[in-house]
Coordinates of C-alpha atoms in Angstrom, one line a residue:
X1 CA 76.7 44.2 -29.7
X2 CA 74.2 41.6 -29.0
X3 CA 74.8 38.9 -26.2
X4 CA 75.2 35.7 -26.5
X5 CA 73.4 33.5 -23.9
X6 CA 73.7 29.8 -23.3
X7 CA 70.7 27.9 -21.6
X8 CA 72.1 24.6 -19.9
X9 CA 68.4 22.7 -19.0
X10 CA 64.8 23.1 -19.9
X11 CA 61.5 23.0 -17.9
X12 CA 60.8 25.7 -15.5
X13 CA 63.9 27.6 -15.1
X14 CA 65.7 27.1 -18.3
X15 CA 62.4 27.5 -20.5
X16 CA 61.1 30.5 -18.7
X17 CA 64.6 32.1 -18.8
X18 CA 65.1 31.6 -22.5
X19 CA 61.9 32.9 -23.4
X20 CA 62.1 35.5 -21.3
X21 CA 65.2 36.8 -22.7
X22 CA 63.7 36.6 -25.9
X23 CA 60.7 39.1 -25.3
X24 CA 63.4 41.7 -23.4
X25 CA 65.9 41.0 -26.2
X26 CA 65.2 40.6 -29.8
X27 CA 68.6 40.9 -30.9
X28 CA 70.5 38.4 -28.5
X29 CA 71.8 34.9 -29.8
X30 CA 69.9 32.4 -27.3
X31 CA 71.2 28.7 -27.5
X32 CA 68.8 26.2 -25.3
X33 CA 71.0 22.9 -24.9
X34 CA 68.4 19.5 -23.1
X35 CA 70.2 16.2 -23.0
X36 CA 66.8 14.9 -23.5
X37 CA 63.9 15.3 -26.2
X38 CA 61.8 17.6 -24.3
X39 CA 62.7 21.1 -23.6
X40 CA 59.7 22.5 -21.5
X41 CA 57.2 20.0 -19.9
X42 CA 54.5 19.6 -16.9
X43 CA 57.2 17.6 -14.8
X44 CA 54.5 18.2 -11.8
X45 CA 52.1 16.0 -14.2
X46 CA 53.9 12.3 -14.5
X47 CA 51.7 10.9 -11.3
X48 CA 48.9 11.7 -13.3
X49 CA 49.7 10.7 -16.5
X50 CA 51.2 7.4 -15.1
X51 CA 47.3 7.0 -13.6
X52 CA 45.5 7.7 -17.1
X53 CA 43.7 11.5 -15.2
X54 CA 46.1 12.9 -18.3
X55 CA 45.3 10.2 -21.3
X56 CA 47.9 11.7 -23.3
X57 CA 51.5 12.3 -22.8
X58 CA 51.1 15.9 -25.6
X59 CA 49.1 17.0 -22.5
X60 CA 52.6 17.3 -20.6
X61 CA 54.6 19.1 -23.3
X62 CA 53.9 23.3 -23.1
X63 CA 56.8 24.4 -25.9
X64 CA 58.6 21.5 -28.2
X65 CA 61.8 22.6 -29.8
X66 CA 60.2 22.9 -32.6
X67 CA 57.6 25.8 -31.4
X68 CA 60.4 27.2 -29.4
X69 CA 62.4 28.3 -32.3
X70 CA 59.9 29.6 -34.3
X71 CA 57.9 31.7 -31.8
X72 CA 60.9 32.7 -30.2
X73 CA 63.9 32.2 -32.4
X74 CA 65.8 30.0 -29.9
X75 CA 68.4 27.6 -30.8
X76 CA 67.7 24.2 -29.4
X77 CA 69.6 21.7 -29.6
X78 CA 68.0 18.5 -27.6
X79 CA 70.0 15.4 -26.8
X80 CA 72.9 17.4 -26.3
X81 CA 74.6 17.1 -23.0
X82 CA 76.7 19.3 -21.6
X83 CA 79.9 17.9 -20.3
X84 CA 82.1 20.7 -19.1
X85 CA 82.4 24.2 -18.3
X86 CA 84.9 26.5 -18.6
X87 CA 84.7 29.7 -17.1
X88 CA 88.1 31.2 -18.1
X89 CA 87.3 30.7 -21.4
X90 CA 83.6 31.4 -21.7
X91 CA 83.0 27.9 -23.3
X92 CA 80.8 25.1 -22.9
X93 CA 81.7 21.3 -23.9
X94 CA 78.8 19.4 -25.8
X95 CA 78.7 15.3 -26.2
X96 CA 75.7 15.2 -28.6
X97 CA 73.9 12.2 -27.9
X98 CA 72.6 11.0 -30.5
X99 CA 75.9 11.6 -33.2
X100 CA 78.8 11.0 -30.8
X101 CA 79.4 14.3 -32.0
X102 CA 81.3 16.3 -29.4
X103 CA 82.4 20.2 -29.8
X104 CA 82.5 23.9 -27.8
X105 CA 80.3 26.0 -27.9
X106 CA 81.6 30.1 -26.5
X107 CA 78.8 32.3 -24.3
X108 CA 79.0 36.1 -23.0
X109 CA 76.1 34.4 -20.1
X110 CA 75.3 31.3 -19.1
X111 CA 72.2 30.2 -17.3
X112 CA 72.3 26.7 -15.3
X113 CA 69.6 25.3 -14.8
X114 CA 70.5 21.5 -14.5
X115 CA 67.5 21.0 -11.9
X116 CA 67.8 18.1 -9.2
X117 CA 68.4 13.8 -9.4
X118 CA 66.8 11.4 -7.3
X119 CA 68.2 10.6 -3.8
X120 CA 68.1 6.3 -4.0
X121 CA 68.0 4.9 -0.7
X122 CA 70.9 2.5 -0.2
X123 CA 69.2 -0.8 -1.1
X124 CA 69.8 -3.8 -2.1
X125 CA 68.5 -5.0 -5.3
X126 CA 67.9 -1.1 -6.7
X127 CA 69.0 -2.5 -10.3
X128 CA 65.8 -4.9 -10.8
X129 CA 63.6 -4.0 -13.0
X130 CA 60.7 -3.3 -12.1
X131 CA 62.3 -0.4 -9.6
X132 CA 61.7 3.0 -10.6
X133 CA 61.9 6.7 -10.1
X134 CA 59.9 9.3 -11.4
X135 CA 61.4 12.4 -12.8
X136 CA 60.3 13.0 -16.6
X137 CA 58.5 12.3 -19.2
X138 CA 60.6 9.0 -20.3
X139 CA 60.1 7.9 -16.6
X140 CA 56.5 7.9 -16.5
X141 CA 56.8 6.2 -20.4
X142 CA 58.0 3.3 -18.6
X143 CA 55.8 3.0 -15.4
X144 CA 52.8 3.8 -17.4
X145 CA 53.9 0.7 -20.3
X146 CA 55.1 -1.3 -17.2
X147 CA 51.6 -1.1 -15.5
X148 CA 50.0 -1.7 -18.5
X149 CA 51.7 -4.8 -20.0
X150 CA 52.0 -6.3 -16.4
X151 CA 48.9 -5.5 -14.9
X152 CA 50.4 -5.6 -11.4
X153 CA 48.2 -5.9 -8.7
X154 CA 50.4 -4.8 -5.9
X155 CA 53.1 -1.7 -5.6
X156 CA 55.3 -0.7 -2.4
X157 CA 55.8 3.3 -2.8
X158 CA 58.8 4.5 -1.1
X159 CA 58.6 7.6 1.0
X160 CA 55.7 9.7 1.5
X161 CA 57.0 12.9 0.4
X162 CA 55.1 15.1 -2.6
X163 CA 55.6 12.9 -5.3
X164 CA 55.7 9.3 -3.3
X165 CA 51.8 10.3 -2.2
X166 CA 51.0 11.5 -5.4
X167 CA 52.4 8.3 -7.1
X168 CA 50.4 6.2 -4.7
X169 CA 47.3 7.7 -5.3
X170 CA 47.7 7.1 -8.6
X171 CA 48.8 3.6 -8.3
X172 CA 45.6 3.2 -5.8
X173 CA 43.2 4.8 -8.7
X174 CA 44.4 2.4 -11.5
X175 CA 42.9 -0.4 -8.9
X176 CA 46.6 -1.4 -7.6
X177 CA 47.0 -2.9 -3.9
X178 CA 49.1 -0.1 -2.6
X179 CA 51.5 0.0 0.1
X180 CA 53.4 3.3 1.6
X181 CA 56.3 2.7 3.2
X182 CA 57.7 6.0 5.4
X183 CA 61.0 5.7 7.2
X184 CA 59.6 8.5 9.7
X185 CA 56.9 9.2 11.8
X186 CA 54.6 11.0 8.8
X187 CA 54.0 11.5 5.1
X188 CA 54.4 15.1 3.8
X189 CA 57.0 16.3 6.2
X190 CA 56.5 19.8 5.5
X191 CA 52.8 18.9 7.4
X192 CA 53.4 19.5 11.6
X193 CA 52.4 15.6 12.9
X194 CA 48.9 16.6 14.4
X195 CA 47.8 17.8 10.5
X196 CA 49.4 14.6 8.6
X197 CA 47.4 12.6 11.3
X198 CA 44.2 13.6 9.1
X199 CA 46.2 12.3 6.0
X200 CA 47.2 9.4 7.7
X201 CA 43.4 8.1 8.8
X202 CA 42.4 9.3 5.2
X203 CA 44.8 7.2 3.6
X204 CA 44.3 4.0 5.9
X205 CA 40.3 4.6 5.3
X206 CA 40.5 4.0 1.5
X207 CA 42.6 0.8 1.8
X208 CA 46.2 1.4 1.2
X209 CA 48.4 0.3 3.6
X210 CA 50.1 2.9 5.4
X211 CA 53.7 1.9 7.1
X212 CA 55.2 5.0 9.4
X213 CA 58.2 4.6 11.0
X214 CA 59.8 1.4 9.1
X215 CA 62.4 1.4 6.6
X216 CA 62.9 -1.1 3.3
X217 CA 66.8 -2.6 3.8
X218 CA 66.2 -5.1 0.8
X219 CA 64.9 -6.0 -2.6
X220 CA 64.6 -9.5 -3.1
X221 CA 63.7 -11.5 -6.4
X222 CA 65.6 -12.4 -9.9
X223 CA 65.3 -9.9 -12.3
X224 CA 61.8 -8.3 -10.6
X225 CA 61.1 -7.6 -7.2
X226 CA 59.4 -10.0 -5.5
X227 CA 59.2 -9.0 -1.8
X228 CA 60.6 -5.9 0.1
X229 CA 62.3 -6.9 3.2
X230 CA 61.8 -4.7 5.9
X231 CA 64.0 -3.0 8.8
X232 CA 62.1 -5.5 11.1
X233 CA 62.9 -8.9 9.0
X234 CA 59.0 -8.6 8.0
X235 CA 58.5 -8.9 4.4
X236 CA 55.7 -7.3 1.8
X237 CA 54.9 -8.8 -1.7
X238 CA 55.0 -6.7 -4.5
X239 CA 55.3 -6.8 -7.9
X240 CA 56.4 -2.6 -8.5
X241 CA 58.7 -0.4 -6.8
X242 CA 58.3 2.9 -6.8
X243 CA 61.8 5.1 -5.1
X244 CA 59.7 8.8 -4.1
X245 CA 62.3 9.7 -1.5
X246 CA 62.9 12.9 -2.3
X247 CA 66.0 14.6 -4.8
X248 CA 68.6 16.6 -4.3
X249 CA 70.7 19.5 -6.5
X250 CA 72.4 18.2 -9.5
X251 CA 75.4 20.6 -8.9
X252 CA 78.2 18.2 -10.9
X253 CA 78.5 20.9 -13.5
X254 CA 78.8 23.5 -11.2
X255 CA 81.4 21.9 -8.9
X256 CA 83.9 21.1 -11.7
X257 CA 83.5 24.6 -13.3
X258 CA 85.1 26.2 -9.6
X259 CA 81.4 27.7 -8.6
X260 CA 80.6 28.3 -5.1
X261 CA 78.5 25.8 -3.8
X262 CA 76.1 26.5 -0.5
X263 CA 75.7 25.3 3.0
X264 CA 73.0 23.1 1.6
X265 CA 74.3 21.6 -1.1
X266 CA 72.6 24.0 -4.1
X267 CA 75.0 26.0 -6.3
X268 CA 75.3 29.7 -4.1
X269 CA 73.5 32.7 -6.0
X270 CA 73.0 35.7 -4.7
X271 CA 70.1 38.6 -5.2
X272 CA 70.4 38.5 -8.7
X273 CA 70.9 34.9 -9.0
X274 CA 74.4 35.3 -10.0
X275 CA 77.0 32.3 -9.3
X276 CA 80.4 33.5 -7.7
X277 CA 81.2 33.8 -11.7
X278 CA 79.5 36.8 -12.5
X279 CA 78.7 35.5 -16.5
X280 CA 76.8 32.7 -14.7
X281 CA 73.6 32.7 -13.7
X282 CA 71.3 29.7 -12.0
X283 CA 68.0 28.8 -11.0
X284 CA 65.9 25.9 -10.5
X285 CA 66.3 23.0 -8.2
X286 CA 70.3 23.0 -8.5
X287 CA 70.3 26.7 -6.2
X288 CA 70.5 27.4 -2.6
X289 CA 68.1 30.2 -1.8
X290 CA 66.4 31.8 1.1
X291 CA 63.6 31.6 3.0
X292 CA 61.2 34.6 2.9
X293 CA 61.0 35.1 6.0
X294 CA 63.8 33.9 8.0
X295 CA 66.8 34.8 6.0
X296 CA 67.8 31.2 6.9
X297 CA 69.5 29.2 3.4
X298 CA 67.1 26.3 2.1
X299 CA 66.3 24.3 -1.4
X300 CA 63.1 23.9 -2.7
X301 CA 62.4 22.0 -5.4
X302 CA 59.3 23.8 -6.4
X303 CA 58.1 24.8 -9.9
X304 CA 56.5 28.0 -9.5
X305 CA 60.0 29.7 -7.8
X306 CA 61.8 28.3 -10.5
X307 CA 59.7 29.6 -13.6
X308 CA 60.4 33.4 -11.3
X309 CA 63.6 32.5 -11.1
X310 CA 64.5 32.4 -14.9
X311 CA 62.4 35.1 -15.2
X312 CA 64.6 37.2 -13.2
X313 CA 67.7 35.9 -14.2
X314 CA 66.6 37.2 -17.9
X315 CA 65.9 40.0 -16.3
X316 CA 69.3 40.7 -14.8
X317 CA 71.3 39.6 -17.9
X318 CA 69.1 42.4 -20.0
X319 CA 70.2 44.7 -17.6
X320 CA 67.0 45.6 -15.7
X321 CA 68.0 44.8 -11.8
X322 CA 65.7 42.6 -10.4
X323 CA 65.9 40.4 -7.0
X324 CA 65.1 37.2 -5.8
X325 CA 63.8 37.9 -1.9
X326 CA 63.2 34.3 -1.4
X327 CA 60.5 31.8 -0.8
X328 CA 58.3 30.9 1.7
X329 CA 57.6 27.4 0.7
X330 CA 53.8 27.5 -0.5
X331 CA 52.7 24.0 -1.9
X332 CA 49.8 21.8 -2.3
X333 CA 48.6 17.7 -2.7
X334 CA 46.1 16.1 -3.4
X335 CA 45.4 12.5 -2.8
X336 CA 42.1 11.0 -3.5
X337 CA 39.4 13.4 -2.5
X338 CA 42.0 14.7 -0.1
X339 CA 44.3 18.3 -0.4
X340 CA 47.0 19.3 1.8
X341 CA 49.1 22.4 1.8
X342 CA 51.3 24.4 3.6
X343 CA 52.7 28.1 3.3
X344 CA 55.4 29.6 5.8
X345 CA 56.8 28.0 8.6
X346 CA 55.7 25.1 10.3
X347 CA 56.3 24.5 14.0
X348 CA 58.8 22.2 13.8
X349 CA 61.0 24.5 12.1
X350 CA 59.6 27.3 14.4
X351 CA 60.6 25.1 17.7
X352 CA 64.3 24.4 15.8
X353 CA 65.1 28.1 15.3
X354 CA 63.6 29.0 18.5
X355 CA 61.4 31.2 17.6
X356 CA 58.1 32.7 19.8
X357 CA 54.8 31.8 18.6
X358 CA 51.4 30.7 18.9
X359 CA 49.2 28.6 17.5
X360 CA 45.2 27.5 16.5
X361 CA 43.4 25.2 15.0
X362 CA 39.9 26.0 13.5
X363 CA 37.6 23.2 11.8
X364 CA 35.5 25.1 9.2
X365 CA 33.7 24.1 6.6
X366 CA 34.2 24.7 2.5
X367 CA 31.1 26.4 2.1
X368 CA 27.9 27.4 4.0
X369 CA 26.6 24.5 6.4
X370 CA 23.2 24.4 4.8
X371 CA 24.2 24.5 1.3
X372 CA 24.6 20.8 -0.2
X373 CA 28.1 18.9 0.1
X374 CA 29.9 21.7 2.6
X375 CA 32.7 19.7 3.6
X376 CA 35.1 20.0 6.5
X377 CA 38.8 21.1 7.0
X378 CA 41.6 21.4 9.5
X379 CA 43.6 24.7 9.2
X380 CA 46.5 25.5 11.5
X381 CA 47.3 28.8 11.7
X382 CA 51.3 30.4 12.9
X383 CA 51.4 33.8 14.3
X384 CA 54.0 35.6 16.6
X385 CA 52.4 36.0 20.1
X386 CA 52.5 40.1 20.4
X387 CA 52.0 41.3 17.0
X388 CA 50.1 38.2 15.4
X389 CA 52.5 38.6 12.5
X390 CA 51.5 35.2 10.4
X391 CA 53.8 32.7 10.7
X392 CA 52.6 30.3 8.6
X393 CA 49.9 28.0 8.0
X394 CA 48.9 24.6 7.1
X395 CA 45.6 23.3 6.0
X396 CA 44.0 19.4 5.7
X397 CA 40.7 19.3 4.0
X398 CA 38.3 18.2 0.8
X399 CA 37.5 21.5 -1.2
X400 CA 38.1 25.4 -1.2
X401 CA 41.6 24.2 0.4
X402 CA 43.3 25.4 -2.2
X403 CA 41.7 29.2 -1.9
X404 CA 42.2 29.3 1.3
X405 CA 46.0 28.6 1.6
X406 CA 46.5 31.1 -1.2
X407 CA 44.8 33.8 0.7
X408 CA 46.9 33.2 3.4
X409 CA 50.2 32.9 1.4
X410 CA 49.7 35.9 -0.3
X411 CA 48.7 37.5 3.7
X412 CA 51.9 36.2 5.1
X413 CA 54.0 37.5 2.1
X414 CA 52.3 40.9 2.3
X415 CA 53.5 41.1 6.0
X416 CA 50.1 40.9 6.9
X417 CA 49.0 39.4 10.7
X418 CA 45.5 37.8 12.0
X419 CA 43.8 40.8 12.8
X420 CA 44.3 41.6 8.8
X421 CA 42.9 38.5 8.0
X422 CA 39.4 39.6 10.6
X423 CA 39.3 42.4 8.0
X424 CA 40.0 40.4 4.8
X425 CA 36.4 41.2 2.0
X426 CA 36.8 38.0 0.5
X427 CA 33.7 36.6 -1.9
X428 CA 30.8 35.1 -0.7
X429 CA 28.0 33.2 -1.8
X430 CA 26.3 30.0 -0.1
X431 CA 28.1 27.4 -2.8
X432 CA 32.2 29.0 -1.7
X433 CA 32.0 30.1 1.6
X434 CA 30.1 31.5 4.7
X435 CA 29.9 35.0 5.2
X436 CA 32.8 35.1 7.5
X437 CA 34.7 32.9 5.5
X438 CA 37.3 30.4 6.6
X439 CA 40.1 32.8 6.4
X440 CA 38.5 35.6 8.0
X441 CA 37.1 32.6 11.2
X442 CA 40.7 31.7 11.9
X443 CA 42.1 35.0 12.2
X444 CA 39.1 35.8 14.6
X445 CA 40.2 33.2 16.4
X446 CA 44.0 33.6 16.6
X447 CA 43.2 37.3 17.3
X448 CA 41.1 36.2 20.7
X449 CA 44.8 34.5 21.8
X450 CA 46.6 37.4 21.0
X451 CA 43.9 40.1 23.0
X452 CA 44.1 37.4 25.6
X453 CA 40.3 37.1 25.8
X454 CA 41.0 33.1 25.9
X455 CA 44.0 31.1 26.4
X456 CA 44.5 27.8 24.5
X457 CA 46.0 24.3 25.3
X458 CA 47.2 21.2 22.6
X459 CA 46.7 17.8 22.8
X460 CA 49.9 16.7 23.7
X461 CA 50.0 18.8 26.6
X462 CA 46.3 17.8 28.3
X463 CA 47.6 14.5 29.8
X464 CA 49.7 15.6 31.8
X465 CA 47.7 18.6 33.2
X466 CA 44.6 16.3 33.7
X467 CA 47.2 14.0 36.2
X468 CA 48.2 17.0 38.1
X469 CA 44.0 17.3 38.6
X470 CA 42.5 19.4 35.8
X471 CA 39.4 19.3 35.0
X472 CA 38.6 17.9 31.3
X473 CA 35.1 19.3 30.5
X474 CA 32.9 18.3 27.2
X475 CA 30.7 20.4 25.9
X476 CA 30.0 19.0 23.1
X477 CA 25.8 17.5 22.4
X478 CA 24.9 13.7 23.8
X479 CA 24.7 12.6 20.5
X480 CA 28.0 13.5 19.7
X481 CA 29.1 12.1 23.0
X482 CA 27.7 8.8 22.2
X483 CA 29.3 8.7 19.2
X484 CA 33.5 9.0 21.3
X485 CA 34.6 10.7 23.9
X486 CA 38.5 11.5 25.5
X487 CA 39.1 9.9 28.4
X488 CA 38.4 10.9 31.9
X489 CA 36.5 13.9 30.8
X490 CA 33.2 15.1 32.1
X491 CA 30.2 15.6 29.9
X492 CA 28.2 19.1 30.2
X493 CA 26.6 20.3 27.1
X494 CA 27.0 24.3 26.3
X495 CA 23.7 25.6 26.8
X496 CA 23.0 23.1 30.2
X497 CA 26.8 24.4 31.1
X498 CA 24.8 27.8 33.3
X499 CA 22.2 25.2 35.1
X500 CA 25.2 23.1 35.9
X501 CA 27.8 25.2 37.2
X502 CA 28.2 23.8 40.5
X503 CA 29.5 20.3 39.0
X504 CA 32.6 22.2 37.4
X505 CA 35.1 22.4 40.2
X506 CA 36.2 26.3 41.0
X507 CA 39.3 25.3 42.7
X508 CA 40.7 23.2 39.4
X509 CA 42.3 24.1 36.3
X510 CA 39.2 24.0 33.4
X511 CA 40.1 22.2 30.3
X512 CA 37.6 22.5 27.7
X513 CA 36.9 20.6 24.3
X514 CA 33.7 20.6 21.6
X515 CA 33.8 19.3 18.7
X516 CA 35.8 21.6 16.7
X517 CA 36.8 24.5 19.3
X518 CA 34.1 27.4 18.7
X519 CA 32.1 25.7 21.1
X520 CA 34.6 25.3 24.0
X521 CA 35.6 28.7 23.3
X522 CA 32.5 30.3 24.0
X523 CA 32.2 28.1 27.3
X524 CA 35.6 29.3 28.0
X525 CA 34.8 33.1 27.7
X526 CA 32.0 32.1 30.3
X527 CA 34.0 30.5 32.7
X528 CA 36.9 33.3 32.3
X529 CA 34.1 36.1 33.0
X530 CA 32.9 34.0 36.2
X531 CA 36.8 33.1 37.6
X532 CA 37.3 30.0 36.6
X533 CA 40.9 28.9 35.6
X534 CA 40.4 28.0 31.6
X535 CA 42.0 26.9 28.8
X536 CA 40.0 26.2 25.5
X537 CA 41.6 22.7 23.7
X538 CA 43.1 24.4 20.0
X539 CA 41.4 21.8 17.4
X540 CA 38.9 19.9 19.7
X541 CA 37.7 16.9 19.6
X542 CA 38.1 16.2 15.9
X543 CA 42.0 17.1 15.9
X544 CA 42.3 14.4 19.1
X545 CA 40.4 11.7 17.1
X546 CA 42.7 11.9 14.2
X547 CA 45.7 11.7 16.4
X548 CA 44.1 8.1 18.0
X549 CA 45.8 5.1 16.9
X550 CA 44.4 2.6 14.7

């Protein structure tokens, strides 16, 4: 006997899980229930239809109900809510929205995938009108007519998380004076501090106003927003509010219908992505899952685990075993002419679980120095101290940041560590790369910390060594001297740094900086190989400069 299966929610999970069932099972009965209009959309492109990059909203929509049922022969029924479930039973409760209609509807399976809601900051003055959120289609609808009756010419963004950058790039692009106001110390928290710090002076630099560390307590105006009051009694004009402070699991569903729910707040599923009910499944933003690679329980609100997600719940409920092993977090932004991703663990969350590791910082560029336009960017690569194991990895730059992050994603899921990335045969030609691209550069580099043939110090640490009497040696050219320096260091350029050995101090503690870091770690390997005490600065020079306040 063919099952029947009951989809509650669209998009990535729901969509991918219907259709899914569909190719494994021609015979099942597969009913799709949205309380919206649209079933299966490009959630992750609102910010950019809200900024006119996408003109048109049929852009966003990859199946309508329409196409659903007749490519796949699934039941849709939009603008039906569900309002209950009853696992005894094996029944659903639908309020149509539209009709007032309200009736049961009976399942052998039941996929949840409700997704997540907006966490609204408690303000005052959340209910005016020109306050919004961005979570769907009929969201953006009504920024993107707001902006374009009003014509406002000033917008405070709230949080600079994913969606709160991406909104205020947007915002920025359609010629709006932006502001982004950030409760903590950074945008893009999955971003250690010293990488945001490149985001930071990037965003400042093309004239948005960047506020870190200050809070909004108010709203203030009649029906629209006038001013935000801040946590300090300032105030900031504005005619537009956008709330991108993040979302959490919509688990309401869940919770009345007796399911477990996690540590975290996301309904509990386990390998299979079975509830505690075994006839219910669930995926999506509403789930608690695990990281990859600590075990540790998390929620990500990420499209591409939720489209695998329904595709291994469909998998389960047609009987071939598949499991979930968890994520690792992979994700990317782009603001302006600026990208930022991460994969793996960061080293906060590395410092939190205590965890051993080490860490570099190479400055590379996209593509061969002498072929037009190479630009520069920042990676920061994670790696356990004996083994190199990769960690995780984190990467600030213009273009080719995309490949490179998904190199290294696919490295650390493979179990792979930095001396596999030294052996790495990844394509070159002058317009993409160099001939040691910069995948293969960094993992020569965290390899030379993990042989020991050069030890590295951070920023944050230098201060203090330099008061206890280091020795903070530049070896960068004059020019780039004249152009900033750190404090209190002493100029020797590389190839002069042989003639001039007797100014560096034998009896100190050598701290060495260049530009970027290959530099001071080929004075370093000098110095090591002559007895000096010496520890090559990870990111150089550029990484201190972005960290400088403004």
């Amino acid at each position: 006997m063919a099952n029947k299966v009951v989809v509650i929610g669209g998009v990535a999970a729901g969509a991918s899980a219907a259709a899914r069932l569909r190719r494994l099972d021609e015979k099942a009965e597969i009913i799709l229930f949205e309380k919206g209009e649209y079933i299966s959309f490009a959630n992750c492109g609102l910010p950019y239809y809200v900024g006119g990059v996408i003109p048109q909203r049929n852009n966003l929509l990859i199946l309508s109900p329409q196409t659903m049922q007749e490519r796949f022969d699934i039941e849709v029924r939009i603008w039906s809510e569900v309002t209950r479930i009853l696992p005894q039973q094996k029944l659903v409760e639908v309020h149509h929205l539209l009709s007032g209609k309200k009736y049961q509807e009976s399942y052998d399976y039941l996929i949840l995938t409700p997704g997540s809601i907006p966490v609204a900051p408690p303000l005052e003055g959340l209910d005016k009108t020109n306050v919004f959120t961005v979570r769907n289609i009929p969201d953006s609808d009504i920024i993107r007519e707001y902006v374009q009756e009003n014509q406002p010419s000033r917008a405070v963004v709230v949080g600079g998380g994913f969606i709160g950058l991406e909104m205020a790039d947007m915002l920025n692009y359609l010629g709006i004076d932006v502001t982004i106001l950030e409760a903590s110390a950074q945008v893009m928290p999955p971003l250690d501090p010293e990488m945001a710090s490149f985001m930071h002076r990037y965003i400042r630099n093309i004239g948005i106003n960047l506020l870190l560390n200050r809070r909004a307590v108010r709203l203030e105006g009649e029906e629209h927003v006038q001013q935000v009051v801040l946590d300090d009694n300032s105030t900031i004009e504005t005619d537009l509010v956008i709330l991108g402070v993040g979302v959490k699991p919509e688990t309401s569903l869940a919770r009345e219908a007796g399911l477990a729910i996690g540590s975290t707040g996301g309904i509990l599923v386990n390998e299979c992505l079975q509830t505690s009910d075994p006839y219910i499944y669930a995926g999506g933003d509403a789930i608690q899952i695990k990281d990859f690679q600590t075990g540790h329980e998390m929620l990500l609100p990420l499209a591409g685990p939720a489209n695998r997600q329904g595709w291994i719940i469909a998998n389960n409920i047609c009987g071939r075993k598949t499991s979930y092993n968890g994520a690792q977090g992979t994700a990317i932004v782009k603001f302006g002419q600026m990208t930022a991703a991460v994969t793996g663990l960061n080293e906060k969350r590395l410092q939190a679980l205590g965890l051993p590791y080490l860490a570099i910082h190479t400055n590379p560029n996209s593509h061969a120095a002498y072929y037009p336009r190479a630009m520069p960017m920042a990676i920061k690569l994670l790696f356990t101290p004996r083994e190199g194991k990769l960690l995780g990895a984190q990467i600030v730059g213009y273009e080719g940041v995309d490949k490179r992050i998904d190199v290294i994603a696919t490295a650390l899921r493979a179990g792979m560590t930095v001396f596999d990335l030294q052996e790495l045969e990844l394509a070159y030609a002058p317009p993409f790369s160099s001939a040691k691209d910069p995948v293969n550069m960094t993992g020569y580099a965290a390899a030379n910390l993990v042989n020991g043939d050069v030890e590295v110090i951070h920023w944050p640490e230098v201060p203090a060594r330099v008061a206890k009497g280091a020795f903070l040696l530049d070896v960068r050219t004059p020019k780039e001297v004249a152009r900033g320096k750190v404090p209190e260091s002493y100029h020797i350029p590389l190839d002069e740094m042989r003639l001039r050995r007797d100014e560096i101090p034998a009896d100190k503690e050598i701290l060495i900086y260049c530009h970027s870091g290959l530099r001071s770690y080929i004075a370093a390997r000098i110095l090591k190989q002559l007895d000096y005490r010496v520890l090559n600065i990870s990111g150089g020079y550029n990484l201190w400069e972005a960290q400088q306040p403004e």
